[in-house]
């Protein structure tokens, strides 16, 4: 396999975009969306199905609560924030299967999907209820 093919294979293995994440949610795939920002940022606005798990609190003890049969998708504000990378790195080190949401919350909203929280935005639903 060429190094170029391997590179793109790896990107697809470790990243997911908003459309694919939304489809996975609608299809009840075994993914859990993790907002790895602070609880305050999460309260302000987040993806409707997301659970808040601040990357600064991730360690061997706190990760024990996770069901390892799921793929975890980390996100933060967007491409100017590396919280999702920090969270994905910590989770991967602890044996969790993880992907990063490309563009984070910013690109989720740009793609027209709804958010929840104090500053919620209307948009395409996750049919989460």
mmCIF file of N, CA, C and O in Angstrom, residues 40-94:
data_model
loop_
_atom_site.group_PDB
_atom_site.id
_atom_site.type_symbol
_atom_site.label_atom_id
_atom_site.label_comp_id
_atom_site.label_asym_id
_atom_site.label_seq_id
_atom_site.Cartn_x
_atom_site.Cartn_y
_atom_site.Cartn_z
ATOM 1 N N UNK A 40 -18.986 24.720 31.522
ATOM 2 C CA UNK A 40 -19.586 26.021 31.201
ATOM 3 C C UNK A 40 -19.812 26.163 29.693
ATOM 4 O O UNK A 40 -20.872 26.624 29.259
ATOM 5 N N UNK A 41 -18.819 25.786 28.904
ATOM 6 C CA UNK A 41 -18.958 25.859 27.447
ATOM 7 C C UNK A 41 -20.058 24.913 26.971
ATOM 8 O O UNK A 41 -20.864 25.261 26.099
ATOM 9 N N UNK A 42 -20.096 23.723 27.564
ATOM 10 C CA UNK A 42 -21.141 22.741 27.232
ATOM 11 C C UNK A 42 -22.521 23.319 27.540
ATOM 12 O O UNK A 42 -23.451 23.195 26.731
ATOM 13 N N UNK A 43 -22.685 23.954 28.691
ATOM 14 C CA UNK A 43 -23.975 24.531 29.070
ATOM 15 C C UNK A 43 -24.400 25.623 28.093
ATOM 16 O O UNK A 43 -25.590 25.774 27.802
ATOM 17 N N UNK A 44 -23.447 26.364 27.578
ATOM 18 C CA UNK A 44 -23.756 27.433 26.630
ATOM 19 C C UNK A 44 -24.319 26.889 25.328
ATOM 20 O O UNK A 44 -25.303 27.413 24.806
ATOM 21 N N UNK A 45 -23.684 25.839 24.791
ATOM 22 C CA UNK A 45 -24.144 25.291 23.510
ATOM 23 C C UNK A 45 -23.419 23.983 23.247
ATOM 24 O O UNK A 45 -22.204 23.890 23.418
ATOM 25 N N UNK A 46 -24.174 22.981 22.812
ATOM 26 C CA UNK A 46 -23.588 21.680 22.516
ATOM 27 C C UNK A 46 -24.454 20.905 21.523
ATOM 28 O O UNK A 46 -25.611 21.254 21.286
ATOM 29 N N UNK A 47 -23.886 19.863 20.956
ATOM 30 C CA UNK A 47 -24.617 18.953 20.081
ATOM 31 C C UNK A 47 -25.666 18.234 20.942
ATOM 32 O O UNK A 47 -25.340 17.773 22.044
ATOM 33 N N UNK A 48 -26.907 18.134 20.479
ATOM 34 C CA UNK A 48 -27.987 17.609 21.319
ATOM 35 C C UNK A 48 -27.719 16.270 22.011
ATOM 36 O O UNK A 48 -28.109 16.102 23.154
ATOM 37 N N UNK A 49 -27.092 15.333 21.369
ATOM 38 C CA UNK A 49 -26.875 14.013 21.984
ATOM 39 C C UNK A 49 -25.554 13.925 22.747
ATOM 40 O O UNK A 49 -25.243 12.893 23.335
ATOM 41 N N UNK A 50 -24.793 14.996 22.749
ATOM 42 C CA UNK A 50 -23.448 14.959 23.339
ATOM 43 C C UNK A 50 -23.485 14.855 24.850
ATOM 44 O O UNK A 50 -24.342 15.439 25.516
ATOM 45 N N UNK A 51 -22.510 14.117 25.363
ATOM 46 C CA UNK A 51 -22.253 14.065 26.797
ATOM 47 C C UNK A 51 -21.032 14.936 27.062
ATOM 48 O O UNK A 51 -20.112 14.965 26.254
ATOM 49 N N UNK A 52 -21.022 15.626 28.178
ATOM 50 C CA UNK A 52 -19.873 16.453 28.522
ATOM 51 C C UNK A 52 -18.862 15.624 29.314
ATOM 52 O O UNK A 52 -19.200 15.003 30.315
ATOM 53 N N UNK A 53 -17.638 15.590 28.804
ATOM 54 C CA UNK A 53 -16.534 14.887 29.475
ATOM 55 C C UNK A 53 -15.281 15.715 29.200
ATOM 56 O O UNK A 53 -14.588 15.502 28.224
ATOM 57 N N UNK A 54 -15.050 16.696 30.045
ATOM 58 C CA UNK A 54 -13.953 17.644 29.852
ATOM 59 C C UNK A 54 -12.620 16.893 29.752
ATOM 60 O O UNK A 54 -12.310 16.068 30.609
ATOM 61 N N UNK A 55 -11.852 17.226 28.727
ATOM 62 C CA UNK A 55 -10.593 16.512 28.506
ATOM 63 C C UNK A 55 -9.639 16.630 29.690
ATOM 64 O O UNK A 55 -8.843 15.726 29.945
ATOM 65 N N UNK A 56 -9.757 17.713 30.469
ATOM 66 C CA UNK A 56 -8.867 17.887 31.618
ATOM 67 C C UNK A 56 -9.178 16.912 32.751
ATOM 68 O O UNK A 56 -8.357 16.723 33.637
ATOM 69 N N UNK A 57 -10.360 16.294 32.716
ATOM 70 C CA UNK A 57 -10.727 15.340 33.765
ATOM 71 C C UNK A 57 -10.529 13.891 33.336
ATOM 72 O O UNK A 57 -10.816 12.981 34.111
ATOM 73 N N UNK A 58 -10.055 13.679 32.122
ATOM 74 C CA UNK A 58 -9.871 12.313 31.625
ATOM 75 C C UNK A 58 -8.624 11.685 32.221
ATOM 76 O O UNK A 58 -7.533 12.237 32.125
ATOM 77 N N UNK A 59 -8.818 10.536 32.837
ATOM 78 C CA UNK A 59 -7.702 9.757 33.365
ATOM 79 C C UNK A 59 -8.159 8.308 33.492
ATOM 80 O O UNK A 59 -9.312 7.979 33.169
ATOM 81 N N UNK A 60 -7.290 7.462 33.958
ATOM 82 C CA UNK A 60 -7.600 6.039 34.052
ATOM 83 C C UNK A 60 -8.868 5.783 34.864
ATOM 84 O O UNK A 60 -9.685 4.930 34.505
ATOM 85 N N UNK A 61 -9.050 6.531 35.926
ATOM 86 C CA UNK A 61 -10.217 6.325 36.792
ATOM 87 C C UNK A 61 -11.509 6.806 36.133
ATOM 88 O O UNK A 61 -12.513 6.095 36.127
ATOM 89 N N UNK A 62 -11.509 8.012 35.569
ATOM 90 C CA UNK A 62 -12.749 8.561 35.002
ATOM 91 C C UNK A 62 -13.162 7.852 33.720
ATOM 92 O O UNK A 62 -14.349 7.814 33.395
ATOM 93 N N UNK A 63 -12.205 7.292 33.001
ATOM 94 C CA UNK A 63 -12.515 6.617 31.743
ATOM 95 C C UNK A 63 -13.144 5.243 31.993
ATOM 96 O O UNK A 63 -13.802 4.689 31.113
ATOM 97 N N UNK A 64 -13.022 4.718 33.204
ATOM 98 C CA UNK A 64 -13.622 3.414 33.529
ATOM 99 C C UNK A 64 -15.128 3.406 33.331
ATOM 100 O O UNK A 64 -15.719 2.357 33.123
ATOM 101 N N UNK A 65 -15.760 4.575 33.373
ATOM 102 C CA UNK A 65 -17.215 4.670 33.204
ATOM 103 C C UNK A 65 -17.664 4.436 31.766
ATOM 104 O O UNK A 65 -18.850 4.229 31.505
ATOM 105 N N UNK A 66 -16.739 4.481 30.808
ATOM 106 C CA UNK A 66 -17.104 4.382 29.398
ATOM 107 C C UNK A 66 -17.311 2.924 28.971
ATOM 108 O O UNK A 66 -16.585 2.031 29.391
ATOM 109 N N UNK A 67 -18.296 2.722 28.118
ATOM 110 C CA UNK A 67 -18.579 1.411 27.536
ATOM 111 C C UNK A 67 -17.675 1.260 26.311
ATOM 112 O O UNK A 67 -17.864 1.937 25.296
ATOM 113 N N UNK A 68 -16.702 0.377 26.389
ATOM 114 C CA UNK A 68 -15.702 0.240 25.329
ATOM 115 C C UNK A 68 -16.236 -0.421 24.064
ATOM 116 O O UNK A 68 -15.498 -0.559 23.083
ATOM 117 N N UNK A 69 -17.508 -0.802 24.045
ATOM 118 C CA UNK A 69 -18.082 -1.362 22.821
ATOM 119 C C UNK A 69 -18.526 -0.249 21.856
ATOM 120 O O UNK A 69 -18.922 -0.533 20.728
ATOM 121 N N UNK A 70 -18.419 1.001 22.295
ATOM 122 C CA UNK A 70 -18.793 2.147 21.471
ATOM 123 C C UNK A 70 -17.573 2.827 20.875
ATOM 124 O O UNK A 70 -16.472 2.726 21.417
ATOM 125 N N UNK A 71 -17.803 3.563 19.794
ATOM 126 C CA UNK A 71 -16.815 4.491 19.253
ATOM 127 C C UNK A 71 -17.170 5.850 19.841
ATOM 128 O O UNK A 71 -18.337 6.277 19.794
ATOM 129 N N UNK A 72 -16.190 6.528 20.406
ATOM 130 C CA UNK A 72 -16.403 7.846 20.996
ATOM 131 C C UNK A 72 -15.908 8.899 20.019
ATOM 132 O O UNK A 72 -14.830 8.771 19.439
ATOM 133 N N UNK A 73 -16.724 9.937 19.835
ATOM 134 C CA UNK A 73 -16.397 11.039 18.932
ATOM 135 C C UNK A 73 -16.200 12.281 19.788
ATOM 136 O O UNK A 73 -17.132 12.737 20.453
ATOM 137 N N UNK A 74 -14.978 12.813 19.775
ATOM 138 C CA UNK A 74 -14.679 14.007 20.556
ATOM 139 C C UNK A 74 -14.833 15.257 19.699
ATOM 140 O O UNK A 74 -14.538 15.243 18.512
ATOM 141 N N UNK A 75 -15.295 16.327 20.337
ATOM 142 C CA UNK A 75 -15.318 17.614 19.650
ATOM 143 C C UNK A 75 -15.101 18.734 20.650
ATOM 144 O O UNK A 75 -15.303 18.585 21.853
ATOM 145 N N UNK A 76 -14.666 19.874 20.112
ATOM 146 C CA UNK A 76 -14.537 21.108 20.881
ATOM 147 C C UNK A 76 -15.148 22.223 20.029
ATOM 148 O O UNK A 76 -16.043 21.962 19.240
ATOM 149 N N UNK A 77 -14.642 23.450 20.161
ATOM 150 C CA UNK A 77 -15.240 24.578 19.439
ATOM 151 C C UNK A 77 -15.100 24.475 17.925
ATOM 152 O O UNK A 77 -16.025 24.752 17.198
ATOM 153 N N UNK A 78 -13.924 24.134 17.458
ATOM 154 C CA UNK A 78 -13.689 24.095 16.018
ATOM 155 C C UNK A 78 -12.219 23.948 15.720
ATOM 156 O O UNK A 78 -11.428 23.548 16.583
ATOM 157 N N UNK A 79 -11.841 24.311 14.505
ATOM 158 C CA UNK A 79 -10.464 24.056 14.066
ATOM 159 C C UNK A 79 -9.434 24.896 14.814
ATOM 160 O O UNK A 79 -8.261 24.564 14.808
ATOM 161 N N UNK A 80 -9.860 25.954 15.470
ATOM 162 C CA UNK A 80 -8.930 26.766 16.259
ATOM 163 C C UNK A 80 -8.749 26.269 17.677
ATOM 164 O O UNK A 80 -8.058 26.883 18.477
ATOM 165 N N UNK A 81 -9.346 25.144 17.996
ATOM 166 C CA UNK A 81 -9.299 24.576 19.344
ATOM 167 C C UNK A 81 -8.752 23.154 19.248
ATOM 168 O O UNK A 81 -9.155 22.400 18.372
ATOM 169 N N UNK A 82 -7.834 22.791 20.138
ATOM 170 C CA UNK A 82 -7.294 21.438 20.087
ATOM 171 C C UNK A 82 -7.784 20.554 21.232
ATOM 172 O O UNK A 82 -7.222 19.505 21.512
ATOM 173 N N UNK A 83 -8.857 20.965 21.888
ATOM 174 C CA UNK A 83 -9.426 20.162 22.962
ATOM 175 C C UNK A 83 -9.856 18.784 22.493
ATOM 176 O O UNK A 83 -9.683 17.798 23.206
ATOM 177 N N UNK A 84 -10.420 18.710 21.287
ATOM 178 C CA UNK A 84 -10.854 17.406 20.780
ATOM 179 C C UNK A 84 -9.661 16.488 20.554
ATOM 180 O O UNK A 84 -9.745 15.284 20.798
ATOM 181 N N UNK A 85 -8.547 17.062 20.125
ATOM 182 C CA UNK A 85 -7.333 16.260 19.934
ATOM 183 C C UNK A 85 -6.794 15.799 21.276
ATOM 184 O O UNK A 85 -6.402 14.631 21.436
ATOM 185 N N UNK A 86 -6.778 16.689 22.264
ATOM 186 C CA UNK A 86 -6.312 16.307 23.602
ATOM 187 C C UNK A 86 -7.187 15.191 24.171
ATOM 188 O O UNK A 86 -6.686 14.224 24.741
ATOM 189 N N UNK A 87 -8.496 15.328 24.025
ATOM 190 C CA UNK A 87 -9.405 14.301 24.516
ATOM 191 C C UNK A 87 -9.234 12.989 23.787
ATOM 192 O O UNK A 87 -9.177 11.923 24.405
ATOM 193 N N UNK A 88 -9.141 13.046 22.455
ATOM 194 C CA UNK A 88 -8.970 11.821 21.666
ATOM 195 C C UNK A 88 -7.656 11.131 22.034
ATOM 196 O O UNK A 88 -7.605 9.904 22.175
ATOM 197 N N UNK A 89 -6.607 11.905 22.211
ATOM 198 C CA UNK A 89 -5.299 11.352 22.583
ATOM 199 C C UNK A 89 -5.379 10.637 23.930
ATOM 200 O O UNK A 89 -4.923 9.495 24.072
ATOM 201 N N UNK A 90 -5.973 11.290 24.916
ATOM 202 C CA UNK A 90 -6.087 10.677 26.249
ATOM 203 C C UNK A 90 -6.922 9.406 26.199
ATOM 204 O O UNK A 90 -6.564 8.386 26.800
ATOM 205 N N UNK A 91 -8.046 9.455 25.479
ATOM 206 C CA UNK A 91 -8.900 8.278 25.389
ATOM 207 C C UNK A 91 -8.193 7.133 24.673
ATOM 208 O O UNK A 91 -8.250 5.979 25.124
ATOM 209 N N UNK A 92 -7.541 7.440 23.567
ATOM 210 C CA UNK A 92 -6.831 6.398 22.816
ATOM 211 C C UNK A 92 -5.744 5.752 23.668
ATOM 212 O O UNK A 92 -5.565 4.526 23.643
ATOM 213 N N UNK A 93 -5.010 6.565 24.431
ATOM 214 C CA UNK A 93 -3.973 6.025 25.322
ATOM 215 C C UNK A 93 -4.550 5.061 26.344
ATOM 216 O O UNK A 93 -3.862 4.148 26.801
ATOM 217 N N UNK A 94 -5.818 5.261 26.693
ATOM 218 C CA UNK A 94 -6.471 4.428 27.702
ATOM 219 C C UNK A 94 -7.306 3.302 27.083
ATOM 220 O O UNK A 94 -8.114 2.676 27.763
#
